[in-house]
Tab-separated table of C-alpha atoms and ligand atoms in Angstrom:
chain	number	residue	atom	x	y	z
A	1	UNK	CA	-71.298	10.203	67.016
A	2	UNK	CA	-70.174	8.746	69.936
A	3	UNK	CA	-66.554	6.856	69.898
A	4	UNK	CA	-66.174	4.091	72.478
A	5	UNK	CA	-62.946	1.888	72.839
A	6	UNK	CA	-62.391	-1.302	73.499
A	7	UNK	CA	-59.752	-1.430	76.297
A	8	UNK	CA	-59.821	-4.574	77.508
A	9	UNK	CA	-59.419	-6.177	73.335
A	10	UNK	CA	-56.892	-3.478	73.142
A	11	UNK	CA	-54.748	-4.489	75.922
A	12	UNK	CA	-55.243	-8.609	75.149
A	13	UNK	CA	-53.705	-7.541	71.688
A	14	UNK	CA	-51.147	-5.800	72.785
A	15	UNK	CA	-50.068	-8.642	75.259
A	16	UNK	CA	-50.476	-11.466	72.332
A	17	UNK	CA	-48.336	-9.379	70.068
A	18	UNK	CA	-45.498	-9.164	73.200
A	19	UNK	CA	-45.538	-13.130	72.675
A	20	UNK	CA	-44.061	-13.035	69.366
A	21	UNK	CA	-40.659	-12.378	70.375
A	22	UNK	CA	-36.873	-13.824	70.984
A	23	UNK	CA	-36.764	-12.991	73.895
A	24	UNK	CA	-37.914	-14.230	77.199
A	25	UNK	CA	-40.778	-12.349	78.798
A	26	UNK	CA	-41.667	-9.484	79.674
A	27	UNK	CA	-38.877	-8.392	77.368
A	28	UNK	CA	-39.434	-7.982	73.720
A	29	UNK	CA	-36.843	-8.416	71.129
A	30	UNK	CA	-38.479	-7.919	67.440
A	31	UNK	CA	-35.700	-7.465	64.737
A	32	UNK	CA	-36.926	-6.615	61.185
A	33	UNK	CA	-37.429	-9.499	58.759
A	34	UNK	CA	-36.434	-12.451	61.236
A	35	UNK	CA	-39.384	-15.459	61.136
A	36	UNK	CA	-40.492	-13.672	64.917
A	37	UNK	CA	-41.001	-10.377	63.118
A	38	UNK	CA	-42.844	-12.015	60.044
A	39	UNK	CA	-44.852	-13.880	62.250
A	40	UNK	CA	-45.948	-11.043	64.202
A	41	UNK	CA	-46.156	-9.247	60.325
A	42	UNK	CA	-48.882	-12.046	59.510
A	43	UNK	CA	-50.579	-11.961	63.206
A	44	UNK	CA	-51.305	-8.210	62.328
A	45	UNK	CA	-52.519	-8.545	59.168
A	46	UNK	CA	-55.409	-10.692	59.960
A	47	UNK	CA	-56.420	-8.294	62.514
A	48	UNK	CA	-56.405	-5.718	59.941
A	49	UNK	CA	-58.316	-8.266	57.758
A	50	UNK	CA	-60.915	-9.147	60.718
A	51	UNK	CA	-61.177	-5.164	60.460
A	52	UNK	CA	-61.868	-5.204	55.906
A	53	UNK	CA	-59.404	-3.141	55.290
A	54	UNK	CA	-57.349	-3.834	52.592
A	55	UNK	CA	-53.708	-5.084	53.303
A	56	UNK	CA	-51.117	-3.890	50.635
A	57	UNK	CA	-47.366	-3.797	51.117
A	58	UNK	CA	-44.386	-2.036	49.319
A	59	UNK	CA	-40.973	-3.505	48.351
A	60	UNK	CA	-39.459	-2.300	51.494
A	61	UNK	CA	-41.880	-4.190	53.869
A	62	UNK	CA	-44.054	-0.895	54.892
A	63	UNK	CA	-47.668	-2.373	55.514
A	64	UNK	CA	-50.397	-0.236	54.520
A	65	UNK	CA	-54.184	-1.595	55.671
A	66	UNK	CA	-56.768	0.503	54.258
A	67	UNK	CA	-60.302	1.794	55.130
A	68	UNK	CA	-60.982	2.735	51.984
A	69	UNK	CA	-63.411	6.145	51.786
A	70	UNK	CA	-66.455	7.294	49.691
A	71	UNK	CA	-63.934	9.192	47.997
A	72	UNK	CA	-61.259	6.627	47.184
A	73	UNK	CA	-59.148	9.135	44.673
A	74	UNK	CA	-58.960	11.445	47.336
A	75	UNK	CA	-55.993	11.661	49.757
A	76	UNK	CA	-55.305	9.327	52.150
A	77	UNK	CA	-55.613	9.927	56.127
A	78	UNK	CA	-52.519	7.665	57.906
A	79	UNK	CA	-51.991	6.463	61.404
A	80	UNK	CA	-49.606	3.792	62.482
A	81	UNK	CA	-45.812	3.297	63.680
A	82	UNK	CA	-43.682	0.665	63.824
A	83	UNK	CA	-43.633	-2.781	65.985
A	84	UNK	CA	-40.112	-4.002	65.521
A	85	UNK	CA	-38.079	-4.275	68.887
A	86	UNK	CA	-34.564	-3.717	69.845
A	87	UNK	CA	-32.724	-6.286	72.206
A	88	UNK	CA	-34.520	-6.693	75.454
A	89	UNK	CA	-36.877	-3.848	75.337
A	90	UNK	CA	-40.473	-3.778	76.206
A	91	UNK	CA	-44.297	-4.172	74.762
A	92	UNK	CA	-45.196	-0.829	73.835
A	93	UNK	CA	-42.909	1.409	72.074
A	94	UNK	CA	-44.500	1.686	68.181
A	95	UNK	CA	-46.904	-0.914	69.449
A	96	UNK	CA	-49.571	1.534	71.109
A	97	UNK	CA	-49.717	3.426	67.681
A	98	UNK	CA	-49.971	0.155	65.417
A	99	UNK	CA	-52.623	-1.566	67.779
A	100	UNK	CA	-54.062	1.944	68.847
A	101	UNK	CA	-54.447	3.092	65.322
A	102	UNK	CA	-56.455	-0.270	64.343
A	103	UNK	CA	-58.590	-0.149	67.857
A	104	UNK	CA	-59.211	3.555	66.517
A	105	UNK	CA	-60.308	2.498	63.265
A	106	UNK	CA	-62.642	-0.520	64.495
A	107	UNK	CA	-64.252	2.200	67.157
A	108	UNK	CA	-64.932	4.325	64.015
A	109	UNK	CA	-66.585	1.546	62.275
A	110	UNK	CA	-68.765	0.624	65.278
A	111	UNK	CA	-69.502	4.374	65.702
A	112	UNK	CA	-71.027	3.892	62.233
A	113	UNK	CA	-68.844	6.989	60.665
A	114	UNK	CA	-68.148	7.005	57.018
A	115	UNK	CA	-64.893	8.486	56.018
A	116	UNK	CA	-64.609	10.346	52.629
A	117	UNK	CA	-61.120	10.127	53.003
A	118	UNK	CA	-59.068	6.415	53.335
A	119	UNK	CA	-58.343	6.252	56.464
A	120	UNK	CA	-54.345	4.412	56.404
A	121	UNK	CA	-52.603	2.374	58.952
A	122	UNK	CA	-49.588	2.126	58.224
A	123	UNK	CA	-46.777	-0.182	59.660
A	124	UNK	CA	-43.104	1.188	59.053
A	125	UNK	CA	-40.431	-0.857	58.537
A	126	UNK	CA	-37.165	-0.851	60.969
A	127	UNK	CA	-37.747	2.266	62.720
A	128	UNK	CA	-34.995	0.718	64.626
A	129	UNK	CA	-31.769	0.746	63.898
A	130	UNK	CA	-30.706	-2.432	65.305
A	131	UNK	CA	-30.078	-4.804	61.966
A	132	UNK	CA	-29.048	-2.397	59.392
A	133	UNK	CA	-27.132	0.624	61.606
A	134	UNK	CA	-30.394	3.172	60.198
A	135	UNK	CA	-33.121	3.958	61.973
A	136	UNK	CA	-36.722	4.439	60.544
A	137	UNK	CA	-35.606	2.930	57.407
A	138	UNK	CA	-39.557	2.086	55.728
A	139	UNK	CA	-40.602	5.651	56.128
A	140	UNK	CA	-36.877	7.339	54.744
A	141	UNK	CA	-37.523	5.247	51.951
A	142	UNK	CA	-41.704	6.224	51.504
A	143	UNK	CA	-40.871	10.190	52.129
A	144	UNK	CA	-37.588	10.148	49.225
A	145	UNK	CA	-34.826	10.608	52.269
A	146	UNK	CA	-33.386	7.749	51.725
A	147	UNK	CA	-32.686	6.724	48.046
A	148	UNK	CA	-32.967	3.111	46.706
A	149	UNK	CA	-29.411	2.675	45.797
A	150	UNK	CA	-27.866	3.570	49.564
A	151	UNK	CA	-30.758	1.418	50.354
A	152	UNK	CA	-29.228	-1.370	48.805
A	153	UNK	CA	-25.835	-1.065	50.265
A	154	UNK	CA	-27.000	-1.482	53.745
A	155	UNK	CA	-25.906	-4.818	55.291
A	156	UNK	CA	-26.511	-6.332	59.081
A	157	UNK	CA	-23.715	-7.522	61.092
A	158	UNK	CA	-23.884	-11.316	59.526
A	159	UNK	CA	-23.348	-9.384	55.980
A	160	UNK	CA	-26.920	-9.874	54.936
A	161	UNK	CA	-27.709	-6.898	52.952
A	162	UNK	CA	-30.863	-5.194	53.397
A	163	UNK	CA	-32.159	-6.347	49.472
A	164	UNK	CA	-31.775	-10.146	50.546
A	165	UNK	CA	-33.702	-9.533	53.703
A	166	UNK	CA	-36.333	-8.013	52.367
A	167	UNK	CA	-36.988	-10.400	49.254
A	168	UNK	CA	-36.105	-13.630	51.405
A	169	UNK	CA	-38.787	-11.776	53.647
A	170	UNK	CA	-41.138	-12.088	50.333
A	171	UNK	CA	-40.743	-8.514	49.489
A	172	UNK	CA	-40.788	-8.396	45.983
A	173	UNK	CA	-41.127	-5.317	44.099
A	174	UNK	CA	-39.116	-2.520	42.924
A	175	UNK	CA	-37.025	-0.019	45.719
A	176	UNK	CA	-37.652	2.902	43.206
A	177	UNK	CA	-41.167	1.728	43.789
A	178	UNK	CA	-41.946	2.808	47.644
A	179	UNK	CA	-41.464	6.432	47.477
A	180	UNK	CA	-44.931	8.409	48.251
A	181	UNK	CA	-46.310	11.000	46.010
A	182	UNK	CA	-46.319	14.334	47.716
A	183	UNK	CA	-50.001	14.081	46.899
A	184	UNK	CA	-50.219	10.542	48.761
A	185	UNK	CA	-51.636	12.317	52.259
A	186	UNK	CA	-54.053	14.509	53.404
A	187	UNK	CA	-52.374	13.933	57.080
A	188	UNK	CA	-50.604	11.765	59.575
A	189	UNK	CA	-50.577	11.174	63.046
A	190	UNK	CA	-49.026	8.722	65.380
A	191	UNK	CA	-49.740	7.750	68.653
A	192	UNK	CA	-46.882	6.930	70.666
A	193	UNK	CA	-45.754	6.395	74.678
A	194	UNK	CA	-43.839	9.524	75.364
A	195	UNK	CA	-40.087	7.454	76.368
A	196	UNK	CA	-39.574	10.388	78.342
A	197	UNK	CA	-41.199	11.592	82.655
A	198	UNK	CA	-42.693	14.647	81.564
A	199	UNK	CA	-46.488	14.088	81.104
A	200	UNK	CA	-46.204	11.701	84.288
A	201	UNK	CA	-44.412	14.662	86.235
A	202	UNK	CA	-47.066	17.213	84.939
A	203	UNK	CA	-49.879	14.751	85.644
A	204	UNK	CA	-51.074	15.145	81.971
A	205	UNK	CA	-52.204	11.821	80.279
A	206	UNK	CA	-52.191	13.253	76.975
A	207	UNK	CA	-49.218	15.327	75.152
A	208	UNK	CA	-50.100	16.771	71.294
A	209	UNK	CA	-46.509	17.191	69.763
A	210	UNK	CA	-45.550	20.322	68.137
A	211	UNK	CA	-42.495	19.674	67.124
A	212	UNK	CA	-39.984	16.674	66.555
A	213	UNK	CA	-36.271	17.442	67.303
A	214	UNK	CA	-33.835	15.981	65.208
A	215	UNK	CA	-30.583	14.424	65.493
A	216	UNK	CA	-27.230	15.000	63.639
A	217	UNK	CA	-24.137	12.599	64.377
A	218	UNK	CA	-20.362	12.741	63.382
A	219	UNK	CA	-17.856	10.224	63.684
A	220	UNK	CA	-14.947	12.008	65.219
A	221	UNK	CA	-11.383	10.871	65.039
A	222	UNK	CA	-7.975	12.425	66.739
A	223	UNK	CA	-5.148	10.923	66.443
A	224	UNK	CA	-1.859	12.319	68.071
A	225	UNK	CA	1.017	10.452	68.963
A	226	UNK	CA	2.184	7.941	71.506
A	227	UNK	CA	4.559	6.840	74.047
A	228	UNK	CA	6.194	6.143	77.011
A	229	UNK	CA	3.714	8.029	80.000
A	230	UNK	CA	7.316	8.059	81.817
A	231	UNK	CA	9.395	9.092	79.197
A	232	UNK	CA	7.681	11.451	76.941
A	233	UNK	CA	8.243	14.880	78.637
A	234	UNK	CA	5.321	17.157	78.455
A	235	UNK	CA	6.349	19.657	75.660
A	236	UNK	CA	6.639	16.901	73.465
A	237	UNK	CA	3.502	15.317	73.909
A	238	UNK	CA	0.778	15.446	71.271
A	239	UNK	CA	-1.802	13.427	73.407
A	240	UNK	CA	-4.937	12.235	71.302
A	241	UNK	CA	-7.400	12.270	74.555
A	242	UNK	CA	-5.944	15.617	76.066
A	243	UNK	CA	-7.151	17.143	72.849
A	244	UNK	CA	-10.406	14.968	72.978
A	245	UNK	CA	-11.150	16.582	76.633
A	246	UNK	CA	-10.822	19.747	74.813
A	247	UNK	CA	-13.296	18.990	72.191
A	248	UNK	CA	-16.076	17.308	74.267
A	249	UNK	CA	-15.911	20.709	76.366
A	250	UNK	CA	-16.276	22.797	73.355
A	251	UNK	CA	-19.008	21.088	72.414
A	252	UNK	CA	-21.116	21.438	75.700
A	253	UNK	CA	-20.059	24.619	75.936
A	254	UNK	CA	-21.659	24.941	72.635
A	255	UNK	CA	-24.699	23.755	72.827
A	256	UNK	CA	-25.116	25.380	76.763
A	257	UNK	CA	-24.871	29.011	75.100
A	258	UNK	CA	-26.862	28.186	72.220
A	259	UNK	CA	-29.591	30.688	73.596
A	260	UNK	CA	-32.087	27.579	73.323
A	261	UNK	CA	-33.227	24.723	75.943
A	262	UNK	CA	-33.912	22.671	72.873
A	263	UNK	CA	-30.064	22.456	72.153
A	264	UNK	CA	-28.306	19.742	73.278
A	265	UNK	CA	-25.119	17.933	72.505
A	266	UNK	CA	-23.861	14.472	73.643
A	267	UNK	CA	-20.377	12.840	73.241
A	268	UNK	CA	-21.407	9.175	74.014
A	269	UNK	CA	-18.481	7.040	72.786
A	270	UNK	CA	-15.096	7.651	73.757
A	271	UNK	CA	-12.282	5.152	72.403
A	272	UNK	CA	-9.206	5.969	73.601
A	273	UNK	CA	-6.175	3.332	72.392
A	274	UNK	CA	-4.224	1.633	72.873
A	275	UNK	CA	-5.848	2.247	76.565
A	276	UNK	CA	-2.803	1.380	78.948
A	277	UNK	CA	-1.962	2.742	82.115
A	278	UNK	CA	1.909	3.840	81.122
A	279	UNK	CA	1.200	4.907	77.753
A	280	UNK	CA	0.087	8.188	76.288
A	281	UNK	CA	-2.626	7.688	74.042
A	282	UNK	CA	-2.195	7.760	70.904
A	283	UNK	CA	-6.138	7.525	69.392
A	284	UNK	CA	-9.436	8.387	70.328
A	285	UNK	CA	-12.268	7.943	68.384
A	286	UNK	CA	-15.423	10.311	69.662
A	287	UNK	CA	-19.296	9.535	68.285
A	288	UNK	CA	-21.293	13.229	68.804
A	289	UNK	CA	-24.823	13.187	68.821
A	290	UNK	CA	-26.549	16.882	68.442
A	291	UNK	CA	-30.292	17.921	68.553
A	292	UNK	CA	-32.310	20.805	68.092
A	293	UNK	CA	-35.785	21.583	67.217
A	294	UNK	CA	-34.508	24.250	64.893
A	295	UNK	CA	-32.139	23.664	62.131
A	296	UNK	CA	-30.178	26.274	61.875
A	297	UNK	CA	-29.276	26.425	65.651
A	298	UNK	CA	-28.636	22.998	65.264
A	299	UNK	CA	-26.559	23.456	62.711
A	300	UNK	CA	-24.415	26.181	64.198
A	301	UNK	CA	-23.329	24.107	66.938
A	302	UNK	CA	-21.910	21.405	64.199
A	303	UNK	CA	-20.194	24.518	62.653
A	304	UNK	CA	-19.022	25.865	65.820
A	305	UNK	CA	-17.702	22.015	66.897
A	306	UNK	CA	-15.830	21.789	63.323
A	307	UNK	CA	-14.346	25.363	64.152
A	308	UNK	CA	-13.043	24.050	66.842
A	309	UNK	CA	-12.016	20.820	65.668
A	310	UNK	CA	-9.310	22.995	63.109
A	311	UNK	CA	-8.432	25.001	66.104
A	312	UNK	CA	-7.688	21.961	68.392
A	313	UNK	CA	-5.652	20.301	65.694
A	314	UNK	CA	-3.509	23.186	65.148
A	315	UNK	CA	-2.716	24.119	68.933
A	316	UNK	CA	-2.138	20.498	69.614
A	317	UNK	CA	-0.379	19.398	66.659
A	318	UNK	CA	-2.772	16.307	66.244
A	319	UNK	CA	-4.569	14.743	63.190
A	320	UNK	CA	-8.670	15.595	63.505
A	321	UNK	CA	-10.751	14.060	61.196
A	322	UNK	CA	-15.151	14.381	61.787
A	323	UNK	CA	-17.262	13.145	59.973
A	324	UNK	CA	-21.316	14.056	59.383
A	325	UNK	CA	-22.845	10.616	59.567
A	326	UNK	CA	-26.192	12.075	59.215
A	327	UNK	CA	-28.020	15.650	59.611
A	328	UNK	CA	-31.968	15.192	59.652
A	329	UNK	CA	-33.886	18.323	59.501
A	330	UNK	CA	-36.274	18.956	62.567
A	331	UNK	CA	-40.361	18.634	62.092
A	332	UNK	CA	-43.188	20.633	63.036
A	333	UNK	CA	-46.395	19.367	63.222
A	334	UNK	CA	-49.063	20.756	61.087
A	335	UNK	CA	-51.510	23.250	62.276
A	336	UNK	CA	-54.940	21.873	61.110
A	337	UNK	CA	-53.450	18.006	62.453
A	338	UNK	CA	-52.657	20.041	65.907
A	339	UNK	CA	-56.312	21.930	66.243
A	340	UNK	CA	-58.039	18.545	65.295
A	341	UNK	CA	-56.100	16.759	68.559
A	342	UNK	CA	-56.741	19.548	70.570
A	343	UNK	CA	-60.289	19.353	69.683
A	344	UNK	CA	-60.352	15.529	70.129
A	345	UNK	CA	-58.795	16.473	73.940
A	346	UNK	CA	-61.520	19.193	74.557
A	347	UNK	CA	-64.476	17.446	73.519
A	348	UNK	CA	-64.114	14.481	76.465
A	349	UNK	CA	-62.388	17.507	78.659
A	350	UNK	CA	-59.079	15.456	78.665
A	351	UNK	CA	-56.291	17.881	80.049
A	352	UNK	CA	-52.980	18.035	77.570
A	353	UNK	CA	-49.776	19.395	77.197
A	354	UNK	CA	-48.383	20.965	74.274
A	355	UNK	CA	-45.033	19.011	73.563
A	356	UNK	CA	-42.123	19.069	71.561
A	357	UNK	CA	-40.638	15.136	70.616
A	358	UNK	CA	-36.973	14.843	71.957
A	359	UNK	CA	-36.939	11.204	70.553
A	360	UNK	CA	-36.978	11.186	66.559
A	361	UNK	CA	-39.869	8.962	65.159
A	362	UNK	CA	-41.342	7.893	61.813
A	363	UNK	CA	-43.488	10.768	61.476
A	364	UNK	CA	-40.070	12.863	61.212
A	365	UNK	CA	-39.391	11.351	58.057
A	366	UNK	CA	-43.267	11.599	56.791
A	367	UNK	CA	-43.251	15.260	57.633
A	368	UNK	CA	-40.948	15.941	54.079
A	369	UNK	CA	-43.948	14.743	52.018
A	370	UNK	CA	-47.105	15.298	54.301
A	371	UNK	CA	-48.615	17.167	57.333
A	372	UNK	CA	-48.032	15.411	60.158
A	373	UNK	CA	-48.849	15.431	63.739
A	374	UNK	CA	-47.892	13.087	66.813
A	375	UNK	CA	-49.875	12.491	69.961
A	376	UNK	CA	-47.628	10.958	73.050
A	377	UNK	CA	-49.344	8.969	76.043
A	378	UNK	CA	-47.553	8.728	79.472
A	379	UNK	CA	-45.280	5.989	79.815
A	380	UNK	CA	-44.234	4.598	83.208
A	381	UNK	CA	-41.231	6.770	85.189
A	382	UNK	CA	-40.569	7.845	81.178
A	383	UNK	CA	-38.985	3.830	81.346
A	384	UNK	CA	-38.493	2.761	77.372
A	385	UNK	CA	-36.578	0.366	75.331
A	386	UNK	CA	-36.457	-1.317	78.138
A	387	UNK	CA	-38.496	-4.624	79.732
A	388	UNK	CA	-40.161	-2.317	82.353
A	389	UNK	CA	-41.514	-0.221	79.962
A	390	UNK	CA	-45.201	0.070	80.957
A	391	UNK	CA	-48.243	2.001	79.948
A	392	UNK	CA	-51.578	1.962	81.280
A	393	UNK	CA	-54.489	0.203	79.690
A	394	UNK	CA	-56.745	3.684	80.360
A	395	UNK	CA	-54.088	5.452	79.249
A	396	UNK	CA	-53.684	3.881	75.893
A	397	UNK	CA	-57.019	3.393	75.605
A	398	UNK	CA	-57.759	7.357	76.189
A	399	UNK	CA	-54.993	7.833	73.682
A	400	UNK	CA	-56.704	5.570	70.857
A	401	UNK	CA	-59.933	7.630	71.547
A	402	UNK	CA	-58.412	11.029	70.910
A	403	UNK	CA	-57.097	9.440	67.760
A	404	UNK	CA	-60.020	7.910	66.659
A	405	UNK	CA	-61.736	11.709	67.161
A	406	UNK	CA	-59.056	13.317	65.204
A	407	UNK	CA	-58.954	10.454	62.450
A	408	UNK	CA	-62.932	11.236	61.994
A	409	UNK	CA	-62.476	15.090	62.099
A	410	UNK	CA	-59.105	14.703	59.098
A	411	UNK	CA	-61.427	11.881	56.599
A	412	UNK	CA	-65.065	13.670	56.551
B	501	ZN	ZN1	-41.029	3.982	68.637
């Protein structure tokens, strides 16, 4: 069989679907659910219709267009990502794995293969987390992580709550409705621009994920006491930012001398209030961010940070509250997904690199109910989210190949 892909369609589609969008080009701003994103919803679907596959979609807005197989009761084989936008960013982030996935699927068609398996692409919902403060929100929902009811509760910044969206978006359909059987997939893979220099610096065009790192966050907050920074003498102070300073540096001290490269730790919001020159602050409110591509090294660093959180409160006489906001569980990819990409890579003698995803993606959440593998092209200086954000039409296009390959190798 031999696979060939349409570049030049590819890359016209991917520049038509940068048009829908609110803002001005070459940026791309695509929030869930607003008439841009429908529209660009709709524009997809007739592609996927131009394609015969069959178009379904669940009460969360997930899109799933089907090849269906000469097996149709057997399990399904998925592809996709997301095409939703933050503010400003660029054309290609979710997009290469939506429009790749599709190209993939037409070159199979052409190729004249026959899947047993349905082969799925599916478009997430919201991997962003720009409207409702959650990222990958459609594939939470499809893999159980997120339940219906804290589903519900979510609300954007205008105090539209995630169930209006949705149903004023013409999702009907019940929430309890959109979780997947763990039977639902044989496998899942998405292709995806790396968002980071490596493969550029290596001068690899394709990397075959291993692993997906996950992040945990906590909401910190110290509060000490105020005051005059003239008349406050030091042994009476119970400064809210000195004991911040002390906590940050535990933290990266941490996550340094975890024994791991994979550990890292980030303290990317620091409020500090009331924030005047002459006054000894009295608040400071921390955000922590802290990944690993193993859990429970992960998860010994939050330990270690809440150790020290007691210990800072104590010495310093301040009030420390933190709070888990959320604690994902890490992915690895599945072996028999891996070997089939690798295979896909050897067969046109494309060099690879074996990568682990510092980014979190949809597939993170699709790992609790299926095998899943990712497959990362090189993007441009590692430039995403972001109107720069480029990747090259060969590049994508070698990308939806090895996808196609792999696609073919998972549905026989
Ligand atoms: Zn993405």
């Amino acid at each position: 069989m031999k696979i060939t892909i349409d570049q030049e369609r590819l890359s016209s589609e991917i520049e038509d679907l940068a048009a829908f969008s609110d803002a001005d080009p070459p940026a791309v701003t695509r929030i869930v659910f607003t008439p841009t994103d429908l529209k660009a919803r709709a524009w997809i679907k007739s592609r996927c219709k131009d394609a015969g596959l069959v178009v379904k979609y669940d009460a969360i807005g997930n899109a799933f267009a089907r090849w269906v197989g000469s097996d149709p009761d057997a399990s399904v084989v998925g592809t996709g990502s997301h095409i939703d936008a933050i503010p400003n960013a660029g054309k290609y982030d979710g997009v290469v794995g939506v429009l790749g996935g599709l190209e993939a699927i037409r070159a199979l068609q052409r190729a004249g293969f026959r899947p047993r398996h349905s082969i799925e692409l599916l478009i997430f919902t919201a991997e962003e987390p720009t409207r409702f403060g959650i990222g990958c929100l459609g594939s939470r929902m499809l893999s159980g992580t997120l339940a219906p009811d804290a589903a519900r509760q979510l609300t954007d910044n205008d105090g539209v709550s995630a169930e209006v969206a949705r149903k004023n978006a013409g999702q009907a359909g019940e929430l309890e409705q959109v979780r997947l059987p763990l039977s639902y997939y044989k496998a899942f893979v998405e292709l995806h621009i790396e968002q980071g220099p490596i493969l550029e610096r290596e001068r690899k065009p394709l990397g075959v994920v291993e692993k997906i790192a996950a992040p945990a966050s906590l909401r910190v907050l110290v509060e000490g006491a105020g005051g005059h920074a003239g008349g406050v003498l030091m042994p009476d102070r119970r400064d809210a930012l000195c004991a911040a300073a002390e906590l940050i540096l535990a933290l990266e001290d941490a996550a340094r001398s975890s024994g791991a490269i994979d550990t890292v730790a980030t303290v990317g919001i620091c409020d500090v209030f009331p924030g005047a020159v002459n006054s000894i602050p009295a608040r400071v409110r921390l955000s922590v961010d802290i990944r690993d591509t193993n859990l429970e090294r992960r998860d010994r660093v939050i330990k270690t940070f809440e150790e020290v959180c007691r210990a800072t409160s104590a010495k310093r006489r301040v009030e420390i509250r933190s709070e888990l906001v959320n604690a994902d569980a890490p992915a690895e990819s599945g072996p028999a997904i891996v070997a089939a990409l690798r295979k896909a890579c050897e067969k046109h003698s494309f060099p690879f690199l074996t990568m682990t995803s510092r980014a979190y993606h949809d597939s993170l959440f699709i790992s609790r109910i299926a095998p899943i593998a990712m497959l990362f092209i090189p993007c441009r200086n590692g430039y995403s989210h972001r109107p720069d954000e480029y990747a090259a039409p060969e590049d994508i296009a070698r990308g939806a190949l090895v996808l196609a390959e792999t696609l073919a190798m998972l549905a026989e």
